[in-house]
Short mmCIF file of C-alpha atoms and ligand atoms in Angstrom, two decimals:
data_model
loop_
_atom_site.label_atom_id
_atom_site.label_comp_id
_atom_site.label_asym_id
_atom_site.label_seq_id
_atom_site.Cartn_x
_atom_site.Cartn_y
_atom_site.Cartn_z
CA MET A 1 84.45 -26.58 -202.72
CA GLN A 2 83.49 -29.81 -204.40
CA TYR A 3 86.01 -32.65 -205.02
CA ARG A 4 86.18 -35.25 -207.83
CA ASN A 5 88.04 -38.36 -208.24
CA MET A 6 90.74 -38.02 -210.85
CA GLY A 7 89.24 -40.40 -213.32
CA ARG A 8 89.56 -43.75 -212.20
CA THR A 9 92.15 -42.97 -209.53
CA GLY A 10 91.44 -42.66 -205.81
CA LEU A 11 92.98 -39.20 -205.87
CA GLN A 12 90.33 -36.50 -205.03
CA LEU A 13 91.01 -33.24 -206.99
CA SER A 14 89.18 -29.80 -205.90
CA VAL A 15 87.11 -29.10 -209.10
CA LEU A 16 88.75 -25.54 -209.06
CA SER A 17 92.53 -25.50 -208.72
CA PHE A 18 95.26 -23.11 -209.09
CA GLY A 19 98.16 -22.62 -211.68
CA SER A 20 101.40 -20.51 -212.13
CA TRP A 21 101.81 -20.43 -215.94
CA VAL A 22 102.55 -16.66 -217.17
CA THR A 23 101.77 -15.13 -213.69
CA PHE A 24 104.42 -16.54 -211.10
CA HIS A 25 107.71 -14.56 -211.58
CA LYS A 26 106.73 -12.88 -214.81
CA GLN A 27 103.80 -10.69 -213.70
CA ILE A 28 103.61 -11.36 -209.84
CA GLN A 29 106.19 -11.63 -207.06
CA ASP A 30 106.13 -13.72 -203.85
CA ASN A 31 103.83 -11.49 -202.01
CA THR A 32 100.85 -11.62 -204.47
CA ALA A 33 101.58 -15.30 -205.35
CA ASP A 34 101.32 -16.04 -201.54
CA LYS A 35 98.21 -14.28 -201.09
CA LEU A 36 96.48 -16.06 -204.14
CA MET A 37 97.71 -19.45 -203.02
CA GLY A 38 96.37 -18.77 -199.54
CA MET A 39 93.08 -17.62 -200.80
CA ALA A 40 92.69 -20.66 -203.06
CA TYR A 41 93.54 -23.11 -200.35
CA ASP A 42 91.27 -21.46 -197.88
CA ALA A 43 88.47 -21.73 -200.34
CA GLY A 44 89.20 -25.59 -200.50
CA VAL A 45 91.49 -25.73 -203.57
CA ASN A 46 93.87 -28.70 -202.97
CA PHE A 47 95.65 -28.80 -206.36
CA PHE A 48 98.34 -26.56 -207.44
CA ASP A 49 99.92 -26.79 -210.85
CA ASN A 50 103.47 -25.85 -212.10
CA ALA A 51 105.88 -26.95 -214.80
CA GLU A 52 109.55 -27.05 -215.21
CA GLY A 53 109.49 -24.63 -218.23
CA TYR A 54 107.19 -22.03 -216.43
CA ALA A 55 109.36 -18.87 -215.88
CA MET A 56 112.42 -21.05 -216.63
CA GLY A 57 112.08 -22.77 -213.38
CA GLU A 58 111.49 -19.74 -211.37
CA SER A 59 107.76 -20.50 -211.16
CA GLU A 60 108.63 -23.70 -209.26
CA LYS A 61 110.93 -21.81 -207.11
CA MET A 62 108.36 -19.48 -206.27
CA MET A 63 105.76 -22.18 -205.56
CA GLY A 64 108.21 -24.05 -203.40
CA ARG A 65 109.03 -20.99 -201.24
CA ILE A 66 105.37 -20.35 -200.46
CA LEU A 67 104.64 -23.82 -199.82
CA LYS A 68 107.47 -23.85 -197.27
CA LEU A 69 106.16 -20.56 -195.59
CA LYS A 70 102.65 -21.78 -195.82
CA ASN A 71 103.67 -25.16 -193.85
CA TRP A 72 100.31 -26.62 -194.97
CA GLU A 73 100.02 -30.39 -194.17
CA ARG A 74 101.39 -32.24 -197.11
CA SER A 75 98.63 -34.35 -197.21
CA SER A 76 96.35 -31.61 -197.63
CA ILE A 77 97.88 -30.63 -201.16
CA VAL A 78 98.55 -32.04 -204.56
CA VAL A 79 101.35 -30.59 -206.46
CA SER A 80 102.26 -31.24 -210.12
CA SER A 81 105.27 -30.71 -212.45
CA LYS A 82 105.59 -31.25 -216.06
CA VAL A 83 108.52 -32.43 -217.99
CA PHE A 84 109.23 -31.51 -221.82
CA PHE A 85 110.05 -28.20 -222.48
CA GLY A 86 113.23 -27.90 -220.26
CA TRP A 87 113.95 -24.66 -218.17
CA ARG A 88 117.17 -23.41 -219.85
CA ASN A 89 117.64 -20.75 -222.64
CA ASN A 90 119.51 -22.89 -225.04
CA HIS A 91 119.08 -26.54 -224.54
CA LYS A 92 121.93 -28.93 -225.03
CA PRO A 93 121.02 -32.45 -226.11
CA ASN A 94 119.05 -34.24 -223.31
CA GLN A 95 118.10 -30.99 -221.50
CA ALA A 96 114.37 -31.23 -222.92
CA GLY A 97 112.05 -33.71 -224.23
CA LEU A 98 110.92 -37.21 -222.75
CA SER A 99 114.03 -39.31 -222.95
CA ARG A 100 114.66 -41.49 -219.78
CA LYS A 101 117.53 -39.19 -219.11
CA HIS A 102 115.47 -35.81 -219.05
CA ILE A 103 112.46 -37.09 -217.43
CA PHE A 104 114.52 -38.56 -214.74
CA GLU A 105 116.47 -35.40 -214.23
CA ALA A 106 113.57 -33.00 -214.72
CA CYS A 107 111.87 -35.06 -211.87
CA HIS A 108 114.64 -34.35 -209.35
CA GLU A 109 115.08 -30.69 -210.51
CA ALA A 110 111.42 -29.96 -209.97
CA LEU A 111 111.65 -31.57 -206.48
CA GLU A 112 114.60 -29.39 -205.45
CA ARG A 113 112.94 -26.19 -206.94
CA LEU A 114 109.68 -27.00 -205.26
CA GLN A 115 111.40 -27.97 -202.03
CA LEU A 116 109.42 -31.37 -201.96
CA ASP A 117 110.06 -35.13 -201.50
CA TYR A 118 107.65 -36.15 -204.02
CA LEU A 119 105.38 -35.05 -206.65
CA ASP A 120 101.54 -36.14 -206.78
CA LEU A 121 101.33 -35.53 -210.34
CA PHE A 122 103.93 -35.53 -213.14
CA PHE A 123 102.91 -34.84 -216.72
CA CYS A 124 104.47 -35.21 -219.96
CA HIS A 125 104.01 -31.69 -221.09
CA ARG A 126 103.84 -32.61 -225.00
CA PRO A 127 104.39 -35.78 -226.75
CA ASP A 128 107.82 -36.54 -228.07
CA PRO A 129 107.88 -38.38 -231.26
CA THR A 130 111.71 -38.87 -230.98
CA VAL A 131 111.34 -41.19 -228.08
CA PRO A 132 110.11 -44.64 -228.09
CA ILE A 133 106.88 -44.70 -226.12
CA ASP A 134 108.21 -47.76 -223.98
CA GLU A 135 110.96 -45.76 -222.60
CA VAL A 136 108.63 -43.00 -221.40
CA VAL A 137 106.18 -45.45 -219.70
CA TRP A 138 109.00 -47.48 -218.12
CA THR A 139 110.58 -44.25 -216.86
CA MET A 140 107.30 -42.87 -215.31
CA HIS A 141 106.47 -46.52 -213.90
CA ASN A 142 110.08 -46.67 -212.18
CA LEU A 143 109.48 -42.97 -210.57
CA ILE A 144 106.37 -44.07 -209.08
CA LEU A 145 108.14 -47.33 -207.61
CA GLN A 146 111.02 -45.08 -206.26
CA GLY A 147 108.34 -42.96 -204.51
CA LYS A 148 109.36 -39.85 -206.64
CA ILE A 149 106.06 -39.40 -208.17
CA LEU A 150 102.38 -40.80 -207.15
CA TYR A 151 100.54 -40.54 -210.47
CA TRP A 152 101.77 -39.79 -214.05
CA GLY A 153 100.00 -38.24 -217.05
CA THR A 154 99.91 -36.26 -220.33
CA SER A 155 99.45 -33.02 -221.58
CA MET A 156 98.15 -32.25 -225.12
CA TRP A 157 98.42 -35.72 -226.31
CA SER A 158 95.96 -37.23 -228.71
CA GLY A 159 93.68 -39.94 -227.58
CA ALA A 160 95.36 -42.44 -229.83
CA GLU A 161 98.78 -41.54 -228.28
CA ILE A 162 97.42 -41.93 -224.75
CA MET A 163 96.05 -45.33 -225.81
CA GLU A 164 99.53 -46.44 -227.17
CA ALA A 165 100.99 -45.61 -223.86
CA HIS A 166 98.46 -47.76 -222.21
CA ARG A 167 99.12 -50.58 -224.65
CA VAL A 168 102.81 -50.69 -223.60
CA ALA A 169 101.89 -50.34 -219.99
CA GLN A 170 99.51 -53.48 -220.37
CA GLN A 171 102.16 -55.45 -222.28
CA TYR A 172 104.74 -54.99 -219.50
CA ASN A 173 102.30 -54.78 -216.57
CA LEU A 174 103.40 -51.07 -215.84
CA ILE A 175 101.45 -48.05 -214.45
CA GLY A 176 100.03 -46.16 -217.41
CA PRO A 177 99.13 -42.51 -217.71
CA VAL A 178 95.84 -41.70 -215.58
CA VAL A 179 95.26 -38.03 -216.34
CA GLU A 180 95.61 -35.59 -219.15
CA GLN A 181 95.91 -32.02 -219.17
CA PRO A 182 94.33 -30.43 -222.09
CA GLN A 183 93.00 -26.98 -222.89
CA TYR A 184 89.28 -26.74 -222.58
CA ASN A 185 86.81 -23.58 -222.82
CA MET A 186 84.10 -22.77 -224.66
CA PHE A 187 85.96 -22.26 -227.94
CA GLU A 188 88.45 -25.14 -227.51
CA ARG A 189 86.41 -28.35 -227.34
CA TYR A 190 87.56 -31.00 -229.51
CA LYS A 191 89.86 -33.12 -227.18
CA ILE A 192 87.74 -33.09 -224.18
CA GLU A 193 84.41 -33.57 -225.93
CA MET A 194 85.39 -35.85 -228.76
CA ASP A 195 89.23 -37.26 -228.93
CA TYR A 196 88.99 -38.65 -225.44
CA THR A 197 85.81 -40.14 -225.43
CA PRO A 198 86.96 -43.68 -225.82
CA VAL A 199 89.71 -43.11 -223.42
CA TYR A 200 87.43 -42.10 -220.55
CA LYS A 201 85.63 -45.43 -221.36
CA ASN A 202 88.65 -47.68 -221.85
CA VAL A 203 90.97 -46.45 -218.92
CA GLY A 204 89.04 -43.93 -216.71
CA LEU A 205 90.95 -40.90 -217.75
CA GLY A 206 91.01 -37.89 -215.62
CA THR A 207 91.65 -34.48 -216.62
CA THR A 208 93.08 -31.29 -215.46
CA ILE A 209 91.99 -28.67 -217.80
CA TRP A 210 93.82 -25.30 -218.53
CA SER A 211 92.73 -21.93 -219.59
CA PRO A 212 89.17 -22.23 -218.77
CA LEU A 213 89.04 -18.60 -219.68
CA GLY A 214 91.11 -18.76 -222.91
CA SER A 215 93.98 -16.69 -221.28
CA GLY A 216 91.55 -14.21 -220.11
CA PHE A 217 89.56 -13.51 -223.23
CA LEU A 218 86.28 -15.19 -221.89
CA SER A 219 86.42 -12.58 -219.15
CA GLY A 220 85.54 -10.26 -221.65
CA LYS A 221 88.45 -7.73 -221.03
CA TYR A 222 89.75 -7.89 -224.26
CA LEU A 223 86.42 -6.71 -226.03
CA ASP A 224 87.56 -3.17 -226.45
CA GLY A 225 91.19 -3.45 -226.80
CA ILE A 226 94.03 -4.61 -224.83
CA PRO A 227 93.97 -3.26 -221.32
CA GLU A 228 97.46 -2.47 -219.78
CA ASN A 229 98.93 -5.13 -217.51
CA SER A 230 97.03 -7.81 -218.93
CA ARG A 231 98.27 -11.19 -220.52
CA MET A 232 98.41 -10.09 -224.14
CA THR A 233 100.79 -7.09 -223.05
CA VAL A 234 103.26 -9.72 -221.40
CA ARG A 235 106.58 -10.13 -223.69
CA ALA A 236 106.20 -13.04 -226.07
CA MET A 237 102.56 -13.65 -225.39
CA ASP A 238 101.53 -11.79 -228.64
CA TRP A 239 100.46 -15.02 -230.16
CA LEU A 240 97.50 -14.88 -228.07
CA LYS A 241 95.98 -12.05 -230.17
CA ALA A 242 95.98 -13.91 -233.34
CA ARG A 243 94.52 -16.89 -231.37
CA TRP A 244 91.68 -14.82 -229.53
CA LEU A 245 91.01 -11.66 -230.82
CA GLN A 246 89.08 -12.84 -233.84
CA PRO A 247 85.84 -11.13 -235.17
CA GLU A 248 83.65 -14.53 -234.96
CA LYS A 249 84.83 -15.25 -231.39
CA LEU A 250 84.48 -11.52 -230.31
CA ASP A 251 80.93 -11.47 -231.74
CA LYS A 252 79.80 -14.63 -229.80
CA LEU A 253 81.61 -13.46 -226.71
CA ARG A 254 79.32 -10.26 -226.92
CA LYS A 255 76.28 -12.64 -227.02
CA LEU A 256 77.52 -14.63 -224.15
CA MET A 257 77.99 -11.49 -222.10
CA GLN A 258 74.38 -10.42 -222.58
CA PHE A 259 73.31 -14.21 -221.51
CA ALA A 260 75.45 -13.76 -218.19
CA ASP A 261 73.82 -10.64 -217.59
CA GLN A 262 70.31 -12.13 -218.12
CA LEU A 263 71.25 -14.88 -215.85
CA GLY A 264 72.78 -12.35 -213.26
CA VAL A 265 76.07 -13.67 -213.04
CA SER A 266 79.56 -12.59 -214.43
CA MET A 267 81.04 -13.72 -217.47
CA PRO A 268 84.29 -15.19 -215.96
CA ALA A 269 82.17 -17.28 -213.42
CA LEU A 270 79.89 -18.53 -216.21
CA ALA A 271 82.64 -19.54 -218.52
CA VAL A 272 84.53 -21.42 -215.64
CA ALA A 273 81.24 -23.16 -214.47
CA TRP A 274 80.74 -24.25 -218.04
CA THR A 275 84.05 -26.18 -218.26
CA ILE A 276 83.19 -28.14 -214.75
CA LYS A 277 79.68 -28.68 -215.92
CA ASN A 278 81.52 -31.57 -218.10
CA PRO A 279 81.78 -34.62 -215.70
CA ASN A 280 84.82 -35.55 -217.48
CA VAL A 281 86.68 -32.61 -216.27
CA SER A 282 88.19 -33.48 -213.06
CA THR A 283 89.33 -30.10 -212.30
CA ALA A 284 89.77 -26.61 -214.04
CA ILE A 285 92.86 -24.87 -213.19
CA LEU A 286 92.43 -21.25 -212.48
CA GLY A 287 95.01 -18.47 -213.44
CA ALA A 288 95.13 -15.11 -211.88
CA SER A 289 97.37 -12.23 -211.55
CA ARG A 290 95.22 -10.36 -209.10
CA GLU A 291 93.17 -11.10 -205.93
CA GLU A 292 89.91 -9.84 -207.46
CA GLN A 293 90.17 -12.24 -210.43
CA LEU A 294 90.30 -15.23 -208.23
CA THR A 295 87.52 -14.14 -206.11
CA GLU A 296 85.34 -13.82 -209.14
CA ASN A 297 86.27 -16.95 -210.68
CA LEU A 298 85.79 -18.99 -207.56
CA LYS A 299 82.07 -17.99 -208.00
CA ALA A 300 81.91 -20.56 -210.70
CA LEU A 301 80.82 -23.13 -207.86
CA ASP A 302 77.84 -20.98 -207.24
CA VAL A 303 76.94 -20.66 -210.99
CA LEU A 304 77.46 -24.37 -211.56
CA PRO A 305 73.84 -25.26 -210.19
CA MET A 306 72.46 -22.71 -212.49
CA LEU A 307 73.56 -24.56 -215.69
CA THR A 308 70.29 -26.45 -216.32
CA PRO A 309 69.97 -28.21 -219.66
CA GLU A 310 67.84 -25.28 -220.83
CA VAL A 311 70.63 -22.87 -219.96
CA MET A 312 73.42 -25.22 -221.50
CA GLU A 313 71.32 -25.23 -224.67
CA GLU A 314 70.97 -21.35 -224.90
CA ILE A 315 74.95 -21.50 -224.55
CA GLU A 316 75.08 -23.92 -227.32
CA LYS A 317 72.99 -21.96 -229.58
CA ILE A 318 75.38 -18.78 -229.19
CA LEU A 319 78.70 -20.99 -229.47
CA GLN A 320 77.76 -23.30 -232.28
CA ASN A 321 80.85 -25.10 -232.12
CA LYS A 322 80.07 -28.42 -230.45
CA PRO A 323 82.47 -30.93 -231.92
CA THR A 324 80.87 -33.54 -234.12
CA MET A 325 82.06 -37.03 -235.45
CA ASP A 326 83.21 -36.63 -238.90
CA LEU A 327 81.37 -39.13 -240.90
CA SER A 328 82.55 -38.39 -244.35
P1 LIG B 401 92.86 -18.84 -217.73
O1 LIG B 401 92.35 -19.00 -219.22
O2 LIG B 401 91.91 -18.72 -216.76
O3 LIG B 401 93.60 -17.29 -217.88
C1 LIG B 401 93.95 -16.66 -216.73
C2 LIG B 401 94.43 -15.34 -216.91
O4 LIG B 401 93.29 -14.64 -217.27
C3 LIG B 401 94.79 -14.60 -215.58
O5 LIG B 401 96.11 -14.87 -215.16
C4 LIG B 401 94.64 -13.12 -215.88
O6 LIG B 401 95.33 -12.68 -216.66
C5 LIG B 401 93.34 -13.34 -216.68
N1 LIG B 401 91.95 -13.35 -215.66
C6 LIG B 401 91.64 -14.21 -214.93
N2 LIG B 401 90.45 -14.18 -214.30
C7 LIG B 401 90.00 -12.97 -214.78
C8 LIG B 401 88.85 -12.13 -214.40
N3 LIG B 401 88.00 -12.63 -213.58
N4 LIG B 401 88.86 -10.99 -214.98
C9 LIG B 401 89.71 -10.50 -215.83
N5 LIG B 401 90.84 -11.25 -216.28
C10 LIG B 401 91.08 -12.52 -215.65
O7 LIG B 401 93.92 -19.83 -217.33
P2 LIG B 401 95.46 -19.91 -217.64
O8 LIG B 401 95.61 -19.80 -219.18
O9 LIG B 401 96.26 -19.16 -216.64
O10 LIG B 401 95.56 -21.57 -217.27
C11 LIG B 401 95.36 -22.04 -216.03
C12 LIG B 401 96.66 -22.77 -215.68
O11 LIG B 401 96.57 -24.00 -216.61
C13 LIG B 401 98.17 -22.34 -215.63
O12 LIG B 401 98.46 -21.52 -214.63
C14 LIG B 401 98.74 -23.61 -215.94
O13 LIG B 401 99.08 -24.27 -214.59
C15 LIG B 401 98.02 -24.44 -216.59
N6 LIG B 401 98.37 -24.48 -218.04
C16 LIG B 401 98.81 -25.41 -218.63
C17 LIG B 401 99.07 -25.69 -219.94
C18 LIG B 401 99.60 -26.96 -220.45
O14 LIG B 401 100.20 -27.12 -221.63
N7 LIG B 401 99.56 -28.06 -219.81
C19 LIG B 401 99.16 -24.36 -220.74
C20 LIG B 401 98.59 -23.28 -220.19
C21 LIG B 401 98.21 -23.32 -218.83
P3 LIG B 401 96.06 -11.01 -216.79
O15 LIG B 401 95.59 -10.51 -215.68
O16 LIG B 401 97.53 -11.03 -216.95
O17 LIG B 401 95.32 -10.49 -218.03
#
């Protein structure tokens, strides 16, 4: 395993990490989750990602049970949660969003579900335009001072929104957001490769990127239809079909798979390796519903040194989607 500092912070994250979205509680139960987390940890993964909204809190409870059983040294792992979506079916006022009340309560509820004394990372899962940014920054700063969280970050915020949080943090001498969790993969590049560029430079932002395989699409499993028991068959995940099963994406993926074949590597390993080739990615969070998937995806570490400038150029020729500055 390789480790990278999370942006300008002193925290070291394994460049491949492990998350529980969709899988924990919905697709897999404790026994498989236990095996997957064990495999990840044994391979050197130190970061485990979660959120209040995953399986309505059940994902955090499952991870909490497994962490308790594993009894790994607390200092050897980094655990996150995220606040915004809430975890109940029908939210009453203040049970979701980024008010001081919900951030404070969500943090304590996550700690209870995960059976932990503190969270290493706490993310604002989405921006909340109904809450003044000062309220968010003050609340996160105070949670750090109270020892409830160690670092805070954002997820799917724009570069401008992150910089606004830093402006407030500077104004009041508070701790600003040091990490962002955006989607990043071969077909979703704008935020990481363009929007955050000044933020890396100005505040040393770290990133924990999600869906390195585009929810499994980049493994190639959807080329000839939708396999049984795959994510696109999970209840309420149909929106993934419209996002991913588009003729242009399928066409490029076929070409990428031929290229992976020529290199002698698997498509999922190539796609994951491509994300961590970007030095602004601190860690790529892997998702898996089966052990074989995790074994395959961890091979990205072996593919990484094969991604020479020439190889990256060949991939670019297939993708033809590198974000560029709009100077019009
Ligand atoms: P991926 O894009 O890697 O998708 C993972 C899914 O793809 C697996 O659950 C599995 O689904 C399928 N898959 C994985 N490997 C293979 C393989 N080798 N062959 C075939 N199928 C494979 O990542 P996720 O979308 O799961 O995102 C990773 C993590 O990022 C999440 O767990 C979560 O922690 C975080 N996240 C954060 C978000 C945010 O808003 N901050 C949003 C989304 C995710 P299946 O077997 O069911 O087909």
